[in-house]
Tab-separated table of C-alpha atoms in Angstrom:
chain	number	residue	atom	x	y	z
A	4	VAL	CA	0.031	-0.023	-0.029
A	5	ASP	CA	1.351	3.446	-1.020
A	6	GLU	CA	0.363	5.514	2.005
A	7	THR	CA	1.699	8.782	0.189
A	8	GLN	CA	-0.307	8.608	-3.007
A	9	ILE	CA	-3.758	10.541	-3.147
A	10	ASP	CA	-6.720	8.494	-4.472
A	11	TYR	CA	-4.600	5.324	-4.301
A	12	ALA	CA	-6.671	2.210	-5.139
A	13	SER	CA	-5.627	-1.483	-4.663
A	14	LEU	CA	-7.749	-4.508	-5.056
A	15	ALA	CA	-5.377	-6.244	-2.476
A	16	CYS	CA	-6.244	-3.526	-0.091
A	17	VAL	CA	-9.905	-3.925	-0.570
A	18	ARG	CA	-9.631	-7.736	0.031
A	19	PHE	CA	-7.591	-7.103	3.242
A	20	GLN	CA	-10.173	-4.726	4.524
A	21	ARG	CA	-13.226	-6.945	3.752
A	22	ALA	CA	-11.316	-10.131	5.357
A	23	THR	CA	-10.279	-8.256	8.449
A	24	VAL	CA	-13.676	-6.625	8.957
A	25	LEU	CA	-15.316	-10.001	8.770
A	26	ALA	CA	-12.704	-11.712	10.983
A	27	THR	CA	-12.928	-9.171	13.712
A	28	GLU	CA	-16.689	-9.061	13.709
A	29	PHE	CA	-16.888	-12.842	13.785
A	30	VAL	CA	-14.445	-13.330	16.545
A	31	VAL	CA	-14.833	-10.218	18.787
A	32	LEU	CA	-18.382	-9.161	18.224
A	33	GLY	CA	-19.780	-12.769	17.854
A	34	GLY	CA	-17.914	-13.966	20.910
A	35	ALA	CA	-19.275	-11.032	22.846
A	36	VAL	CA	-22.886	-11.475	21.876
A	37	ARG	CA	-22.509	-15.196	22.674
A	38	ALA	CA	-21.165	-14.241	26.205
A	39	ALA	CA	-23.850	-11.620	26.735
A	40	THR	CA	-26.841	-13.683	25.630
A	41	ALA	CA	-28.164	-17.261	25.207
A	42	GLY	CA	-26.292	-17.400	21.917
A	43	THR	CA	-29.383	-18.098	19.692
A	44	ALA	CA	-29.710	-16.875	16.152
A	45	ARG	CA	-32.275	-14.441	17.260
A	46	ASP	CA	-29.739	-13.090	19.899
A	47	ALA	CA	-27.126	-12.575	17.173
A	48	ALA	CA	-29.382	-11.117	14.606
A	49	PRO	CA	-29.537	-7.360	15.848
A	50	PHE	CA	-25.743	-7.338	15.800
A	51	ALA	CA	-24.703	-9.615	12.883
A	52	LEU	CA	-27.690	-8.202	10.696
A	53	SER	CA	-27.584	-4.541	11.818
A	54	ALA	CA	-28.199	-2.422	8.767
A	55	ALA	CA	-26.342	0.426	10.251
A	56	LEU	CA	-23.259	-1.706	11.142
A	57	ILE	CA	-23.344	-3.273	7.657
A	58	ALA	CA	-23.280	0.196	6.094
A	59	VAL	CA	-20.388	1.637	8.094
A	60	ASP	CA	-18.266	-1.503	8.241
A	61	HIS	CA	-18.952	-3.588	5.089
A	62	VAL	CA	-19.518	-0.618	2.617
A	63	HIS	CA	-17.908	2.304	4.327
A	64	PHE	CA	-14.986	0.061	5.464
A	65	GLN	CA	-14.494	0.654	9.140
A	66	TYR	CA	-13.931	-1.606	12.233
A	67	ASN	CA	-16.935	-0.644	14.446
A	68	GLY	CA	-17.909	-4.285	14.944
A	69	LEU	CA	-14.662	-4.783	16.830
A	70	VAL	CA	-15.109	-1.978	19.336
A	71	LEU	CA	-18.855	-2.828	19.774
A	72	GLY	CA	-17.861	-6.333	20.598
A	73	LEU	CA	-15.495	-5.159	23.277
A	74	LEU	CA	-18.257	-2.881	24.630
A	75	ILE	CA	-20.762	-5.569	24.780
A	76	PHE	CA	-18.322	-7.870	26.435
A	77	ALA	CA	-17.605	-5.179	29.110
A	78	LEU	CA	-21.257	-4.532	29.750
A	79	ALA	CA	-21.981	-8.401	29.903
A	80	SER	CA	-19.204	-8.725	32.394
A	81	LEU	CA	-20.644	-5.924	34.530
A	82	ARG	CA	-23.937	-7.725	34.522
A	83	ARG	CA	-22.320	-11.033	35.644
A	84	GLY	CA	-20.294	-9.303	38.383
A	85	ALA	CA	-17.025	-9.901	36.689
A	86	HIS	CA	-15.827	-6.257	37.232
A	87	VAL	CA	-12.109	-6.696	36.769
A	88	PRO	CA	-12.567	-8.109	33.183
A	89	ALA	CA	-14.953	-5.352	32.469
A	90	ALA	CA	-12.416	-2.734	33.613
A	91	VAL	CA	-9.659	-4.535	31.413
A	92	ALA	CA	-12.073	-4.610	28.410
A	93	PHE	CA	-12.971	-1.032	28.826
A	94	ALA	CA	-9.361	0.057	29.087
A	95	GLY	CA	-8.562	-1.744	25.883
A	96	LEU	CA	-11.692	-0.214	24.263
A	97	LEU	CA	-10.511	3.261	25.154
A	98	CYS	CA	-7.056	2.653	23.602
A	99	LEU	CA	-8.628	1.344	20.367
A	100	LYS	CA	-11.159	4.259	20.142
A	101	HIS	CA	-10.776	7.179	22.446
A	102	LEU	CA	-14.285	8.460	21.754
A	103	PHE	CA	-15.396	5.867	24.245
A	104	LEU	CA	-14.030	8.300	26.818
A	105	THR	CA	-17.447	9.945	26.660
A	106	ILE	CA	-19.007	7.048	28.517
A	107	ALA	CA	-16.252	6.592	31.058
A	108	PRO	CA	-18.548	8.262	33.664
A	109	PHE	CA	-20.949	5.274	33.484
A	110	PHE	CA	-18.174	2.756	33.993
A	111	GLY	CA	-16.468	4.678	36.805
A	112	VAL	CA	-19.669	5.265	38.912
A	113	TYR	CA	-20.783	1.651	38.130
A	114	LEU	CA	-17.448	0.147	39.246
A	115	LEU	CA	-17.246	2.362	42.246
A	116	ARG	CA	-20.771	1.494	43.374
A	117	ALA	CA	-20.676	-2.263	42.581
A	118	HIS	CA	-17.103	-3.237	43.162
A	119	VAL	CA	-15.285	-0.768	45.437
A	120	ALA	CA	-18.047	0.392	47.729
A	121	PRO	CA	-18.916	-3.129	49.186
A	122	GLY	CA	-15.266	-3.277	50.317
A	123	PRO	CA	-12.469	-3.668	51.186
A	124	VAL	CA	-12.365	-0.286	49.521
A	125	VAL	CA	-8.623	0.265	49.091
A	126	GLN	CA	-7.980	-3.113	48.037
A	127	ARG	CA	-10.594	-3.226	45.369
A	128	PHE	CA	-9.846	0.205	44.073
A	129	LEU	CA	-6.245	-0.755	43.671
A	130	GLU	CA	-7.261	-3.998	41.997
A	131	LEU	CA	-9.279	-2.151	39.365
A	132	GLY	CA	-6.596	0.642	38.840
A	133	LEU	CA	-3.897	-1.880	38.391
A	134	ALA	CA	-5.782	-4.097	35.922
A	135	ALA	CA	-6.930	-1.030	33.854
A	136	GLY	CA	-3.657	0.656	34.056
A	137	LEU	CA	-1.587	-2.277	32.906
A	138	THR	CA	-3.842	-2.700	30.124
A	139	ALA	CA	-3.437	0.916	28.952
A	140	VAL	CA	0.314	0.695	29.346
A	141	ALA	CA	0.484	-2.408	27.201
A	142	CYS	CA	-1.758	-0.800	24.511
A	143	VAL	CA	0.178	2.598	24.503
A	144	SER	CA	3.680	1.442	24.899
A	145	PRO	CA	4.125	0.506	21.190
A	146	LEU	CA	3.254	4.105	20.307
A	147	LEU	CA	5.111	6.039	22.961
A	148	GLY	CA	7.997	3.504	23.668
A	149	PRO	CA	10.135	4.188	20.611
A	150	ALA	CA	9.597	8.075	21.273
A	151	ALA	CA	10.729	7.645	24.906
A	152	ALA	CA	13.730	5.680	23.758
A	153	ALA	CA	14.593	8.555	21.443
A	154	GLY	CA	14.176	11.091	24.219
A	155	ARG	CA	11.110	12.796	22.687
A	156	ALA	CA	8.344	11.237	24.763
A	157	PRO	CA	6.752	14.631	25.785
A	158	ALA	CA	6.727	15.891	22.254
A	159	ALA	CA	5.191	12.684	21.091
A	160	PHE	CA	2.649	12.682	23.937
A	161	ARG	CA	1.550	16.190	22.990
A	162	GLU	CA	1.330	15.290	19.224
A	163	LEU	CA	-0.783	12.210	20.143
A	164	LEU	CA	-3.125	14.348	22.275
A	165	GLY	CA	-3.403	16.870	19.350
A	166	ARG	CA	-4.388	14.128	16.911
A	167	LEU	CA	-6.832	12.747	19.479
A	168	PHE	CA	-8.558	15.897	20.303
A	169	PRO	CA	-8.300	18.128	17.167
A	170	PHE	CA	-10.785	20.708	18.596
A	171	GLY	CA	-9.211	23.625	16.676
A	172	ASP	CA	-9.574	21.801	13.349
A	173	ARG	CA	-13.108	20.462	13.670
A	174	GLY	CA	-16.451	22.218	13.775
A	175	LEU	CA	-19.368	21.946	16.127
A	176	VAL	CA	-21.177	19.396	13.841
A	177	HIS	CA	-19.929	16.980	11.272
A	178	SER	CA	-20.523	18.057	7.652
A	179	TYR	CA	-23.396	15.482	7.393
A	180	TRP	CA	-25.148	16.898	10.487
A	181	ALA	CA	-25.407	13.895	12.915
A	182	PRO	CA	-28.992	13.848	14.233
A	183	ASN	CA	-28.363	15.294	17.664
A	184	ALA	CA	-29.116	18.404	19.630
A	185	TRP	CA	-26.533	20.546	17.703
A	186	ALA	CA	-28.416	19.649	14.503
A	187	LEU	CA	-31.439	21.421	15.910
A	188	TYR	CA	-29.277	24.222	17.248
A	189	VAL	CA	-27.519	24.858	13.851
A	190	PHE	CA	-30.910	24.469	12.072
A	191	LEU	CA	-32.437	27.096	14.230
A	192	ASP	CA	-29.350	29.320	13.768
A	193	ARG	CA	-29.860	29.018	9.909
A	194	VAL	CA	-33.427	29.947	10.116
A	195	LEU	CA	-32.497	32.954	12.121
A	196	ALA	CA	-29.610	33.880	9.801
A	197	LYS	CA	-31.878	33.699	6.775
A	198	ALA	CA	-34.518	35.903	8.557
A	199	ALA	CA	-31.814	38.373	9.359
A	200	GLY	CA	-30.556	38.397	5.732
A	201	ARG	CA	-27.292	36.667	6.466
A	202	GLY	CA	-25.741	33.992	4.384
A	203	GLY	CA	-25.433	31.159	6.864
A	204	GLY	CA	-23.452	27.985	6.662
A	205	GLY	CA	-20.517	28.583	8.984
A	206	ALA	CA	-20.867	25.493	11.302
A	207	THR	CA	-21.480	23.107	8.463
A	208	ARG	CA	-18.980	24.001	5.625
A	209	GLY	CA	-16.447	21.379	5.764
A	210	LEU	CA	-14.740	20.245	8.969
A	211	VAL	CA	-12.856	23.457	10.114
A	212	GLU	CA	-15.368	26.284	10.592
A	213	THR	CA	-16.922	26.260	14.075
A	214	LYS	CA	-18.915	29.476	14.420
A	215	VAL	CA	-22.580	29.840	14.177
A	216	GLU	CA	-24.079	32.940	12.540
A	217	VAL	CA	-26.666	34.311	15.107
A	218	LEU	CA	-26.822	32.101	18.198
A	219	PRO	CA	-23.873	31.919	20.585
A	220	GLY	CA	-21.292	29.379	19.487
A	221	PRO	CA	-20.706	26.653	22.049
A	222	GLY	CA	-17.220	25.520	22.366
A	223	PRO	CA	-15.860	22.036	23.380
A	224	LYS	CA	-16.123	22.907	27.178
A	225	VAL	CA	-19.744	23.768	26.791
A	226	CYS	CA	-20.287	20.445	24.949
A	227	LEU	CA	-18.530	18.650	27.729
A	228	ALA	CA	-20.545	20.290	30.586
A	229	LEU	CA	-23.892	19.624	28.864
A	230	THR	CA	-22.943	15.991	28.079
A	231	LEU	CA	-22.130	15.319	31.852
A	232	PHE	CA	-25.340	17.015	32.844
A	233	ALA	CA	-27.421	15.020	30.467
A	234	GLN	CA	-25.699	11.743	31.838
A	235	LEU	CA	-26.629	12.683	35.418
A	236	PRO	CA	-29.931	10.509	35.475
A	237	ALA	CA	-27.953	7.269	34.715
A	238	LEU	CA	-25.269	8.133	37.218
A	239	LEU	CA	-27.726	9.137	39.808
A	240	ALA	CA	-29.595	5.862	39.360
A	241	LEU	CA	-26.436	3.792	39.642
A	242	ALA	CA	-25.253	5.709	42.783
A	243	ARG	CA	-28.574	5.569	44.593
A	244	ALA	CA	-29.285	1.779	43.796
A	245	ARG	CA	-30.085	0.085	46.971
A	246	ASP	CA	-27.661	-2.831	46.544
A	247	VAL	CA	-25.388	-4.511	43.958
A	248	SER	CA	-28.094	-6.562	42.460
A	249	SER	CA	-30.082	-3.287	41.615
A	250	VAL	CA	-26.909	-1.927	40.106
A	251	ARG	CA	-26.445	-4.768	37.765
A	252	LYS	CA	-29.962	-4.566	36.658
A	253	LEU	CA	-29.211	-0.909	35.474
A	254	ALA	CA	-26.044	-1.855	33.538
A	255	TYR	CA	-27.647	-1.836	30.000
A	256	PRO	CA	-30.077	1.157	30.447
A	257	ALA	CA	-27.489	3.350	32.134
A	258	ALA	CA	-25.003	2.569	29.469
A	259	ALA	CA	-27.409	3.342	26.775
A	260	HIS	CA	-28.435	6.628	28.311
A	261	THR	CA	-24.765	7.760	28.796
A	262	ALA	CA	-24.115	7.081	25.166
A	263	LEU	CA	-27.139	8.940	24.073
A	264	ALA	CA	-26.242	11.949	26.175
A	265	ALA	CA	-22.617	11.893	24.625
A	266	PHE	CA	-24.272	11.616	21.128
A	267	LEU	CA	-26.694	14.384	21.757
A	268	PHE	CA	-24.172	16.998	23.122
A	269	GLY	CA	-20.700	15.877	22.031
A	270	TRP	CA	-18.519	18.029	19.950
A	271	HIS	CA	-18.335	17.061	16.266
A	272	VAL	CA	-20.171	13.674	16.816
A	273	HIS	CA	-20.258	11.450	13.846
A	274	GLU	CA	-23.625	9.482	12.921
A	275	LYS	CA	-22.138	6.062	13.642
A	276	PHE	CA	-21.668	6.877	17.324
A	277	LEU	CA	-25.412	6.250	17.760
A	278	LEU	CA	-24.582	2.561	17.437
A	279	VAL	CA	-22.871	2.741	20.782
A	280	ALA	CA	-26.357	3.545	22.311
A	281	VAL	CA	-28.172	1.004	20.166
A	282	ALA	CA	-26.063	-1.989	21.235
A	283	PRO	CA	-27.133	-1.949	25.123
A	284	LEU	CA	-30.696	-1.000	23.868
A	285	ALA	CA	-30.670	-4.369	21.697
A	286	LEU	CA	-29.528	-6.332	24.779
A	287	LEU	CA	-32.480	-4.962	26.644
A	288	ALA	CA	-34.871	-5.607	23.901
A	289	LEU	CA	-33.755	-9.238	23.867
A	290	GLU	CA	-34.970	-9.410	27.517
A	291	GLY	CA	-38.505	-9.073	26.100
A	292	ARG	CA	-40.046	-6.145	28.088
A	293	PRO	CA	-42.497	-4.396	25.729
A	294	LEU	CA	-41.309	-0.759	26.149
A	295	ASP	CA	-37.648	-1.847	25.709
A	296	VAL	CA	-38.645	-3.585	22.506
A	297	PHE	CA	-40.559	-0.491	21.337
A	298	VAL	CA	-37.561	1.812	22.090
A	299	TYR	CA	-34.969	-0.401	20.272
A	300	ARG	CA	-37.162	-0.705	17.114
A	301	HIS	CA	-37.276	3.191	17.154
A	302	ALA	CA	-33.491	3.629	17.814
A	303	ALA	CA	-32.470	0.975	15.300
A	304	ARG	CA	-34.288	2.767	12.566
A	305	LEU	CA	-32.842	6.140	13.586
A	306	ALA	CA	-29.343	4.666	13.615
A	307	THR	CA	-29.695	3.149	10.126
A	308	PHE	CA	-31.069	6.322	8.564
A	309	ALA	CA	-28.311	8.297	10.308
A	310	VAL	CA	-25.537	6.436	8.495
A	311	LEU	CA	-27.130	6.195	5.041
A	312	PRO	CA	-25.706	9.717	4.024
A	313	LEU	CA	-22.223	8.094	4.338
A	314	LEU	CA	-23.146	6.300	1.069
A	315	PRO	CA	-23.816	9.357	-0.991
A	316	GLY	CA	-23.565	8.088	-4.618
A	317	GLY	CA	-26.403	7.127	-6.735
A	318	ALA	CA	-24.716	3.647	-7.369
A	319	GLU	CA	-25.440	2.772	-3.792
A	320	LEU	CA	-29.143	3.472	-4.019
A	321	GLY	CA	-29.982	-0.289	-4.454
A	322	THR	CA	-27.681	-1.155	-1.447
A	323	LYS	CA	-29.476	1.430	0.729
A	324	ILE	CA	-32.899	0.126	-0.347
A	325	LEU	CA	-31.845	-3.487	0.456
A	326	LEU	CA	-30.541	-2.313	3.920
A	327	VAL	CA	-33.739	-0.580	4.878
A	328	ILE	CA	-35.874	-3.443	3.750
A	329	GLY	CA	-33.767	-5.956	5.482
A	330	GLU	CA	-33.818	-3.994	8.662
A	331	GLU	CA	-37.573	-3.898	8.659
A	332	PHE	CA	-37.679	-7.747	8.183
A	333	LEU	CA	-35.271	-8.073	10.988
A	334	LEU	CA	-37.113	-5.943	13.373
A	335	ASN	CA	-40.507	-7.624	12.604
A	336	ALA	CA	-39.146	-11.166	12.624
A	337	CYS	CA	-37.057	-10.868	15.888
A	338	PHE	CA	-38.884	-8.133	17.706
A	339	PRO	CA	-42.486	-8.001	16.857
A	340	ALA	CA	-44.159	-4.883	18.042
A	341	ALA	CA	-45.345	-5.265	21.582
A	342	TRP	CA	-48.297	-2.922	21.919
A	343	PRO	CA	-50.357	-2.250	25.154
A	344	ALA	CA	-53.227	-4.808	25.655
A	345	ALA	CA	-56.113	-2.615	24.532
A	346	GLY	CA	-57.604	0.903	24.678
A	347	PRO	CA	-56.390	4.356	23.636
A	348	ALA	CA	-52.771	3.570	24.576
A	349	ARG	CA	-52.629	0.747	22.106
A	350	ARG	CA	-53.889	2.978	19.316
A	351	VAL	CA	-51.583	5.774	20.054
A	352	ALA	CA	-48.543	3.411	20.116
A	353	ARG	CA	-49.435	1.900	16.848
A	354	ALA	CA	-50.009	5.309	15.171
A	355	ALA	CA	-46.827	6.718	16.609
A	356	GLU	CA	-44.707	3.890	15.121
A	357	ALA	CA	-46.580	3.766	11.785
A	358	ALA	CA	-46.079	7.690	11.505
A	359	HIS	CA	-42.341	7.445	12.418
A	360	GLY	CA	-41.867	4.803	9.657
A	361	LEU	CA	-43.873	6.899	7.048
A	362	VAL	CA	-41.873	9.999	7.775
A	363	LEU	CA	-38.477	8.175	7.571
A	364	PHE	CA	-39.770	6.481	4.253
A	365	GLY	CA	-40.783	10.000	2.872
A	366	LEU	CA	-37.516	11.645	3.750
A	367	PHE	CA	-35.599	8.668	2.110
A	368	LEU	CA	-37.635	9.116	-1.148
A	369	LEU	CA	-37.083	12.817	-1.047
A	370	LYS	CA	-33.424	12.585	-0.731
A	371	GLU	CA	-32.634	9.498	-2.920
A	372	VAL	CA	-35.422	9.691	-5.604
A	373	VAL	CA	-37.345	12.987	-5.874
A	374	TYR	CA	-34.471	15.354	-5.408
A	375	PRO	CA	-32.051	13.760	-7.961
A	376	CYS	CA	-34.684	12.769	-10.431
A	377	PHE	CA	-37.515	15.255	-10.349
A	378	VAL	CA	-36.273	18.646	-8.933
A	379	PRO	CA	-34.801	21.093	-11.558
A	380	ALA	CA	-30.936	21.149	-11.530
A	381	ARG	CA	-30.854	24.874	-10.730
A	382	LEU	CA	-33.063	24.535	-7.849
A	383	ALA	CA	-31.553	21.414	-6.571
A	384	ALA	CA	-28.143	23.087	-6.661
A	385	ARG	CA	-29.451	26.100	-4.740
A	386	PHE	CA	-30.931	24.020	-1.977
A	387	GLU	CA	-28.472	21.104	-2.300
A	388	PHE	CA	-28.409	20.276	1.395
A	389	LEU	CA	-32.036	20.641	2.090
A	390	PRO	CA	-33.042	16.988	2.113
A	391	LEU	CA	-29.949	15.997	4.280
A	392	MET	CA	-30.998	18.925	6.695
A	393	LEU	CA	-34.572	17.713	7.105
A	394	TRP	CA	-33.267	14.114	7.576
A	395	SER	CA	-30.935	15.314	10.251
A	396	VAL	CA	-33.450	17.516	12.041
A	397	TYR	CA	-36.139	14.791	12.106
A	398	GLY	CA	-33.673	12.214	13.401
A	399	ALA	CA	-32.514	14.618	16.038
A	400	VAL	CA	-36.139	15.089	17.365
A	401	GLY	CA	-36.297	11.297	17.616
A	402	VAL	CA	-32.948	10.931	19.477
A	403	VAL	CA	-34.008	13.778	21.835
A	404	GLY	CA	-37.197	11.934	22.373
A	405	LEU	CA	-35.273	8.635	23.334
A	406	ALA	CA	-32.974	10.563	25.635
A	407	ALA	CA	-35.876	12.263	27.358
A	408	ALA	CA	-37.864	9.057	27.899
A	409	SER	CA	-34.688	7.375	29.250
A	410	SER	CA	-34.037	10.350	31.706
A	411	TRP	CA	-37.492	10.005	33.018
A	412	ARG	CA	-37.266	6.272	33.791
A	413	LEU	CA	-33.796	6.512	35.178
A	414	LEU	CA	-34.668	9.523	37.407
A	415	GLY	CA	-37.779	7.485	38.688
A	416	ALA	CA	-35.383	4.544	39.536
A	417	ALA	CA	-33.011	6.993	41.276
A	418	ALA	CA	-35.907	8.597	43.341
A	419	ARG	CA	-36.951	5.168	44.546
A	420	GLY	CA	-33.458	3.569	44.752
A	421	ASP	CA	-34.831	0.644	42.998
A	422	ALA	CA	-33.835	-0.664	39.652
A	423	GLY	CA	-36.893	-2.988	39.703
A	424	ALA	CA	-38.993	0.199	39.406
A	425	TRP	CA	-37.179	0.796	36.161
A	426	GLU	CA	-37.983	-2.699	34.866
A	427	ARG	CA	-41.488	-2.530	35.902
A	428	ASP	CA	-41.959	0.663	33.869
A	429	ALA	CA	-40.963	-1.332	30.779
A	430	ASP	CA	-43.490	-4.177	31.176
């Protein structure tokens, strides 16, 4: 592979990518799902046949299945009470993809409450710290070891931090507008900018521009503060759980909520990060509680539609259609809709899911068929990003709804100090 040549293409490189993506997903993700569930085909389907994961790993060529597998293994270890293996897995996960630092508050509070607090406190704290620390050292040593041997470890460390956290080179939102709170914020800013007769477009042009035109421009510190605040319902529920058994019951919902909060308010979040929240939601749905099934169906659709813009070309239209149809088949075969028994609640739930599906389908047709085929070229060029903007704004409303519902349930569990209350709310 010639790493210096722009637009370099190699069939051998493509084969390597395909083979290694399949191998890592089969071994790591498959093994993690087997450890976390009963290991049936239905248990594996939400992960092996996830339309969003297929799009970003097998078409867009990434290794998200590898890191999601480590995440699922860590969460399953927490549920079983294997806290040290969970800490080791999470430390390795951070070294593979530092963006998982955004859910570190969940792991920290969980391990302190379930492992350290029961005592002996000092021994258990050192046990976790040593296991996670040695894992991190083993992962980072190949990067910083040669630099330390050459006497330039501080410079190499600063360069590494600059590459991991390039706040000065990245804007508030990704150029595709991940469907989060900042998509709604920037959309409102664009509306106000147009009303004021300004050009608009600052926060979404490329990757560098960070300013918004009318509203105050939040920086990375504001994003961090809002993320931590939005994660509080999960952290409070864990901290106030009456016993270790209650903490374990909250592992999946608290992990999902902290990931949703990070997705909603993180700086320059990418669409695929929604998969980090969908994974524990899938584990919850496999337990069969009706509300958890309903939430997972909603989240899985949002995650898939969030990543489809990563396949922008017309040549991929057939692939995208197959992914959407395949996911609907998966959801209805493995997670049939569990409505309330009868009465107005049943009608409202069915109408809400039907409307959600119709809106997503309509937005898909607008972006993939109507705009390229039926809108005049001059008009389409003038409003080039309108379909994508509508797509992102609607998805953002859906993700905000998921986070709000999760906050309500977790705050209820925190108020009562009872994880069983959270589970009863889902039945």
